[in-house]
Structure formats: C-alpha cells, structure tokens
Coordinates of C-alpha atoms in Angstrom, one line a residue:
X1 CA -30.6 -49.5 -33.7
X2 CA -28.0 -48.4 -36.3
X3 CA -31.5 -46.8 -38.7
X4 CA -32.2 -44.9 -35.4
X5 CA -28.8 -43.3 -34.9
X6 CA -28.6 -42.0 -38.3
X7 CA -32.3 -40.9 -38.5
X8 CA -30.6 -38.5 -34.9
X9 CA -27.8 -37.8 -36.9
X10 CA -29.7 -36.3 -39.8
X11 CA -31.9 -34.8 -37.4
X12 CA -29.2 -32.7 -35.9
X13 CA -27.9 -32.4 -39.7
X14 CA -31.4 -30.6 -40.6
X15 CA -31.7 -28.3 -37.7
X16 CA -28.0 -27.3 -37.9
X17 CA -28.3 -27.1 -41.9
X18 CA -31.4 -24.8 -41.3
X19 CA -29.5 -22.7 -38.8
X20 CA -27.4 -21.5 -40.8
X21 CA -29.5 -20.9 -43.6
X22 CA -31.7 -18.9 -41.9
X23 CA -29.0 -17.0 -39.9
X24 CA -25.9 -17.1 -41.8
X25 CA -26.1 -13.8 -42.1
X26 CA -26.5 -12.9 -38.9
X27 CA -23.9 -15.2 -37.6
X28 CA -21.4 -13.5 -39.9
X29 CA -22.7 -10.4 -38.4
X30 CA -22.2 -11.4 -35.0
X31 CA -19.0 -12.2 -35.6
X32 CA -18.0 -8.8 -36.7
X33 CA -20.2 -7.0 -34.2
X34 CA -17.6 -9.0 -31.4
X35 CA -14.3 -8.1 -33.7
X36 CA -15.6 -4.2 -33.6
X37 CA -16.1 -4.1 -29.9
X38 CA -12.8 -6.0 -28.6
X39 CA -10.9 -3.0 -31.0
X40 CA -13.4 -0.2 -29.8
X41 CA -12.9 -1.8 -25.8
X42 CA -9.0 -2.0 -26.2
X43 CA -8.8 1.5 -28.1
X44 CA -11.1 3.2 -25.9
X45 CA -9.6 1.7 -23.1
X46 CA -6.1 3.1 -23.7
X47 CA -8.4 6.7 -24.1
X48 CA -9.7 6.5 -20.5
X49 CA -5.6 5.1 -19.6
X50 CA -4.0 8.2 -21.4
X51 CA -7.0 10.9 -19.8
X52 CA -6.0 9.7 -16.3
X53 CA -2.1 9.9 -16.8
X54 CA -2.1 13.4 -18.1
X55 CA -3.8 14.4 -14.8
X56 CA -1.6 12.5 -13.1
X57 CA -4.5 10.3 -11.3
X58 CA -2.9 7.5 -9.7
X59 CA -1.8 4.3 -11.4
X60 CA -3.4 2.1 -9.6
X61 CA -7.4 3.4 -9.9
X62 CA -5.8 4.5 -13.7
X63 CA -5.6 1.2 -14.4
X64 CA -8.9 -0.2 -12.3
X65 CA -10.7 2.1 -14.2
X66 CA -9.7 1.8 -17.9
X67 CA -9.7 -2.1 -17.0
X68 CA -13.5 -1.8 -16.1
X69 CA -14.4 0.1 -19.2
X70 CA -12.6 -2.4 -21.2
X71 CA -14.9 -5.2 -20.2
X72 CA -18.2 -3.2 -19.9
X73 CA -17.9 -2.7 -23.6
X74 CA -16.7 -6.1 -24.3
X75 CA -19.7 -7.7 -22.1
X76 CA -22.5 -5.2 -24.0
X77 CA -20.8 -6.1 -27.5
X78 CA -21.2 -9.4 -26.5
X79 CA -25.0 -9.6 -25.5
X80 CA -25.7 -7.6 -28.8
X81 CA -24.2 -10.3 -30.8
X82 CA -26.0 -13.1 -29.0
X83 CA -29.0 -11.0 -30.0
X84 CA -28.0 -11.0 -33.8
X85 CA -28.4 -14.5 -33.8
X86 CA -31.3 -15.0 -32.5
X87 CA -30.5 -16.0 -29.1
X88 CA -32.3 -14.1 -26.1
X89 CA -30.2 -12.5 -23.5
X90 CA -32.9 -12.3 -20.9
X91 CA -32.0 -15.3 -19.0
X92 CA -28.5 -14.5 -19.0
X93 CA -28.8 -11.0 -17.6
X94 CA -31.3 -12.7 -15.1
X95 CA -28.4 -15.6 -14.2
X96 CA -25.7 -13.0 -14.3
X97 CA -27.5 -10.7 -11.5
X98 CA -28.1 -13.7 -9.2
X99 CA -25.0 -14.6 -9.3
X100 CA -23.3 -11.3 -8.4
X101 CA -25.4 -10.9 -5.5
X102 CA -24.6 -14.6 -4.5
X103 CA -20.9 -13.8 -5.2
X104 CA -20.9 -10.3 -3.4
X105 CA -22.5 -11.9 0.0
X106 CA -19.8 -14.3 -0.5
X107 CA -17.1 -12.0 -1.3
X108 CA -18.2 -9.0 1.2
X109 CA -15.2 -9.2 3.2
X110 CA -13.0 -8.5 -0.3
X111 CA -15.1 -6.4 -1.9
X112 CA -15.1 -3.7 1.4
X113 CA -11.1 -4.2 0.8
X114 CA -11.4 -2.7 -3.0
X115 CA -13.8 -0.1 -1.7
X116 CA -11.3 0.9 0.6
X117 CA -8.7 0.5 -1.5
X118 CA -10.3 3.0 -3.7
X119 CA -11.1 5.1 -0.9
X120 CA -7.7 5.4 -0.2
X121 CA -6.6 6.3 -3.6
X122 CA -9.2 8.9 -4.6
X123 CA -8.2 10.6 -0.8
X124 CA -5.0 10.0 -0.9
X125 CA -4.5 10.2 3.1
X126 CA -0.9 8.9 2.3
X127 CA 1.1 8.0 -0.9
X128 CA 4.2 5.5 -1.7
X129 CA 7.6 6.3 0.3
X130 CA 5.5 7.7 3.2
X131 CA 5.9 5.9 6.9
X132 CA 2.5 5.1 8.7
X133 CA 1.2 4.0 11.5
X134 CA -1.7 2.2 11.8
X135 CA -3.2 -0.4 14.7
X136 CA 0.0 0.1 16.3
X137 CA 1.4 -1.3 13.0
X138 CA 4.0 0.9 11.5
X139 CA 6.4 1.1 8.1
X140 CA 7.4 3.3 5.0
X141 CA 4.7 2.5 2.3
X142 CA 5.7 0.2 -0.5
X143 CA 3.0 -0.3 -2.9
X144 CA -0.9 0.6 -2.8
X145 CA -3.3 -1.8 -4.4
X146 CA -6.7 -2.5 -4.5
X147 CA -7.0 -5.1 -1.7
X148 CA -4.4 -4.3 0.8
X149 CA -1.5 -2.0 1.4
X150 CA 2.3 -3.2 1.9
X151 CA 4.4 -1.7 4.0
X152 CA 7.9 -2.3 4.9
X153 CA 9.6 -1.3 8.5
X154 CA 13.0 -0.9 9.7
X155 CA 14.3 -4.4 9.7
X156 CA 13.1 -4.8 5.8
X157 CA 10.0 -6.8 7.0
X158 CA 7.1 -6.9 4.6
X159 CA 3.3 -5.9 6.3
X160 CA 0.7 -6.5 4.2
X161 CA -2.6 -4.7 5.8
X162 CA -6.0 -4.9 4.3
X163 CA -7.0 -1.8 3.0
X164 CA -10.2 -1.9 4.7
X165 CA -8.3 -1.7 8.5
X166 CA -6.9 1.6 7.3
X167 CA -10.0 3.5 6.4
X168 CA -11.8 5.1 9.0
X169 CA -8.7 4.2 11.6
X170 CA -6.5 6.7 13.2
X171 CA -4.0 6.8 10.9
X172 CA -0.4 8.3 11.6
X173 CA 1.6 9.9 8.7
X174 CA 5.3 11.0 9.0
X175 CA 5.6 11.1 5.5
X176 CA 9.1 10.1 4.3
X177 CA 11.0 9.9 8.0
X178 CA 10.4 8.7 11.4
X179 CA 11.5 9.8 14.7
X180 CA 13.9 8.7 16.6
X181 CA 14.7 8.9 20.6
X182 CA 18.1 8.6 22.5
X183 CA 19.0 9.6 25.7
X184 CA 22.3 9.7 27.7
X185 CA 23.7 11.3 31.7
X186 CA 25.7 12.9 32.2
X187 CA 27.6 13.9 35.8
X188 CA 25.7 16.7 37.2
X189 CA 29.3 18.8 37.8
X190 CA 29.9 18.8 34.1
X191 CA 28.4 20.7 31.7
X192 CA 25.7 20.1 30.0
X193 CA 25.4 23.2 27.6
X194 CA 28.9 21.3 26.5
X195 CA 27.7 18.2 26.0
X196 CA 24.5 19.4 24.3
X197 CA 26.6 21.2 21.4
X198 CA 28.8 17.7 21.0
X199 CA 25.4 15.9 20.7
X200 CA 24.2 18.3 18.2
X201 CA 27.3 17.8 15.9
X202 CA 27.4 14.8 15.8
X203 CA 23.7 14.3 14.1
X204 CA 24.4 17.3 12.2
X205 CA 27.6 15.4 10.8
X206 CA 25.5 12.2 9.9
X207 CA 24.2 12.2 6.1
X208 CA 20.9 10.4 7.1
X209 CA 19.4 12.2 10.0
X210 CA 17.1 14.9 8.5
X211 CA 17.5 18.9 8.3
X212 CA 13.6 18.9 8.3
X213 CA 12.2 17.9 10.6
X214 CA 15.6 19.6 12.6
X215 CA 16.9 17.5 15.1
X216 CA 16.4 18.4 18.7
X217 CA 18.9 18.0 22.0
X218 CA 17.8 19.1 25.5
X219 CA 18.1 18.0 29.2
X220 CA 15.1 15.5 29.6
X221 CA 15.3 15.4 33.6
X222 CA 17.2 15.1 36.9
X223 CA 17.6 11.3 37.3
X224 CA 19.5 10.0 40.5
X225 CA 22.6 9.6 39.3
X226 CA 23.3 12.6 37.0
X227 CA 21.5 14.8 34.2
X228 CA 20.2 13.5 31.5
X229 CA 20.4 14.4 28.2
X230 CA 17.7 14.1 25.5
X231 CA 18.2 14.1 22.0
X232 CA 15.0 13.2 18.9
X233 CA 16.4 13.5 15.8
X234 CA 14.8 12.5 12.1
X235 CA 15.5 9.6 9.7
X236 CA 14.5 7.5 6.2
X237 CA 12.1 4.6 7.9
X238 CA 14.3 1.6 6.4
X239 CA 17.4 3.3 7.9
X240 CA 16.2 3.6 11.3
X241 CA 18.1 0.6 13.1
X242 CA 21.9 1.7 11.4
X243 CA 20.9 4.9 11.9
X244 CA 20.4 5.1 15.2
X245 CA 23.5 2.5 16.0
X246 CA 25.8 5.2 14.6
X247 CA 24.4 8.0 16.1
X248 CA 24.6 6.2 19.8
X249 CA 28.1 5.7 19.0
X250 CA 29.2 8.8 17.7
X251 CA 27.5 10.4 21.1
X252 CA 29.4 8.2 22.9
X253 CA 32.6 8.6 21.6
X254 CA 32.3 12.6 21.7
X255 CA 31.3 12.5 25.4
X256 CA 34.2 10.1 26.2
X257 CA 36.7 12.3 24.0
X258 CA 35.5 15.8 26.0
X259 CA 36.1 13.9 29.4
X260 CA 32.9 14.4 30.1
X261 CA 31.7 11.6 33.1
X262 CA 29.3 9.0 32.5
X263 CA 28.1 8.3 35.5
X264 CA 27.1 4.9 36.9
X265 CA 24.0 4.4 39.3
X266 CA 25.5 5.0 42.9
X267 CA 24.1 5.3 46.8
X268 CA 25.5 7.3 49.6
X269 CA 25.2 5.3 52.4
X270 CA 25.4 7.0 56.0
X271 CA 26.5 4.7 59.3
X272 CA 25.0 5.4 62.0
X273 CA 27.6 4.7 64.9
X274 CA 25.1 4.2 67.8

C-alpha cells in the first residue's frame, strides 16, 4: 500500500515536473502579462476618472464607470494569461455567461435599480440639496447612488427610495426650498390691508424664509367668524418645522401688538318670544 502511494506521488511529481518544463516559459509570461494589466487597469482607470471630473460628470457614474473599465481590462488580461499557459478559456467564458444570466433573472429587481440609478444620473431630473416629492414621499436630497436615493425631510428622518420608483414617476422638484402655508382671522371691522403689511414684515424679518421664491400674504376667504388671512412663504426643507414655529409666532405677536382682534367662532342666536 505504502509502494502505491509513492508510485501516485511520483506520478504527480512527473506530470508537475513536465509542466513546468514545457511551460515555464509561459508561466513566467503569464505572470507578467497579469502584472502589466492590473498597472494598465489601475492607470487607465484613473484616465477615464480624471476625463469625467474635468467635465464635471457626476461622481457617482464617474466612479461606476472608471470602476467597470478597471475590471474589464483586468478580466481580458486575465483570460490571456490563462491562454499563455496552455489552459483553454472556452469553458470559462461558456460558465461565466450562464451564470450572469442565472444571476441577472435572480437579481432583476436590483439590476432595474442601477439602471435607474444611472438613468437618473445621466438626466439629472434633480441633484443633491434639492427637495422632491415622489409617491407622496417627500425630502431634500442627501446622496444619489446607484441603487437607491436618500432623502431627508423636515424632522431629520432618513428615506431611502429605490431608484427604480423614481423613474418614470411624477416627480416634484422645488429644488433647494419648500413651501410653506399659514393662515390666521382676523375681525372683519379691522383692517386687513394692516394686518397684511405686519404679516409681510415679519417673514421679511426672518433670515430663513426665502427672497425667491417671494413670500406671498393675501385674504384667503370670508370664514364665519372673521376674514382670513393667507400667507405661503419659502424655506430650506430641513428647516421647515422651526421655521414655520417662529413665523406663527412672530404673526401672532404683531397682530396682538396692533390690537388687532382675533376673533373666536361665535353664533347670534335670535329668541323668538311667541
């Protein structure tokens, strides 16, 4: 049993002895051939990186696409060195397309996401800092990659959407602000042409509500109790909440300050004596 091991062992000692004296060479070959292309990939890679900066293509598909060329080159420097020695690539390229189209049936779902993630960069429908809406979901863009899109909304919450439920939806863009509504009444014997100029100071005064878009104050209607007064005014997304706090109460306090009534729901009610 022991004569048989060795006589497997010196077996394996041949074939691997005559191997490498028949392709020692082109091992050694091989070898280099693979050293070349990883410094070709990486250089050429940081070529592509430095072509898309210049033109200020985004960072995102910038680095998508000097990663891709990177390993292109790197998987066709490979499949010539396997060639060098001696071993055929055919079944590999045969095993390597059955097994993307196993893992693209299997991976659909996340492959439409980085096809619409790259739709959305080459477009560019929005960009980071912008406020979206979206599916009735809404916030200030954070980041933009491949799969999905984060956004972040006025109470700092983090949204992560696919990117494939954005493209080709009715998308929403108020770029860096988004609008905001208040309303107060007023007594319909004071006046409102007074109480509209107090309104419009006080979001004039406020460092975060927009020049542009400018702010607008109106009467909205004729409700029972009084007139009521309108204003829509413009703010940074993540600011909306404080925002919109300090506004109420600066309307409040001018109103109150001018003597200007509030007025509180009410009924006449008529007796009838009969």
């Amino acid at each position: 049993m022991i004569s048989t091991e060795i006589e497997q062992v010196e077996k394996y000692y041949t074939m691997i002895s005559e191997y490498l004296v028949k392709y020692s060479m082109q091992l050694v070959g091989a070898v280099l051939i693979l050293i070349f292309g990883l410094w070709v990939a990486q250089k050429l890679s940081k070529v592509v990186a430095g072509i898309m900066t210049r033109n200020n293509i985004d960072v995102t598909l910038t680095n998508f696409v000097s990663n891709v060329v990177k390993v292109l080159l790197i998987i066709m420097f490979i499949i010539i060195a396997l060639g060098k020695i001696g071993i055929s690539v055919t079944p590999f390229v045969a095993a390597i397309g059955a097994a993307s189209l196993g893992a693209g049936l299997a991976l659909q779902g996340m492959l439409s996401n980085y096809g619409a993630g790259l739709a959305i960069i080459a477009t560019r429908p929005f960009i980071v800092g912008d406020t979206i809406e979206v599916k009735n979901v809404s916030g200030q863009v954070k980041t933009i990659e491949l799969g999905h899109t984060v956004l972040i909304n006025e109470e700092k919450v983090e949204i992560t959407i696919p990117n494939k439920h954005i493209v080709g939806e009715i998308l929403h863009n108020s770029f860096n602000y988004s609008l905001v509504k208040g309303e107060i009444d007023i007594a319909y014997d004071a006046s409102a042409e007074q109480a509209i100029c107090l309104i419009e100071n006080v979001l004039n005064q406020h460092e975060l509500v927009a020049d542009n878009p400018h702010s607008q104050v109106g009467i909205e209607g004729f409700a029972e109790s009084g007139v009521t007064i309108s204003y829509r005014y413009w703010v940074p997304t993540t600011k909306i909440i404080e925002t919109k706090l300090a506004v109420n109460g600066g309307v409040y306090n001018a109103i109150q300050s001018a003597d200007i009534e509030i007025p509180f729901p009410q009924r006449v009610v008529t007796l009838n004596k009969e």
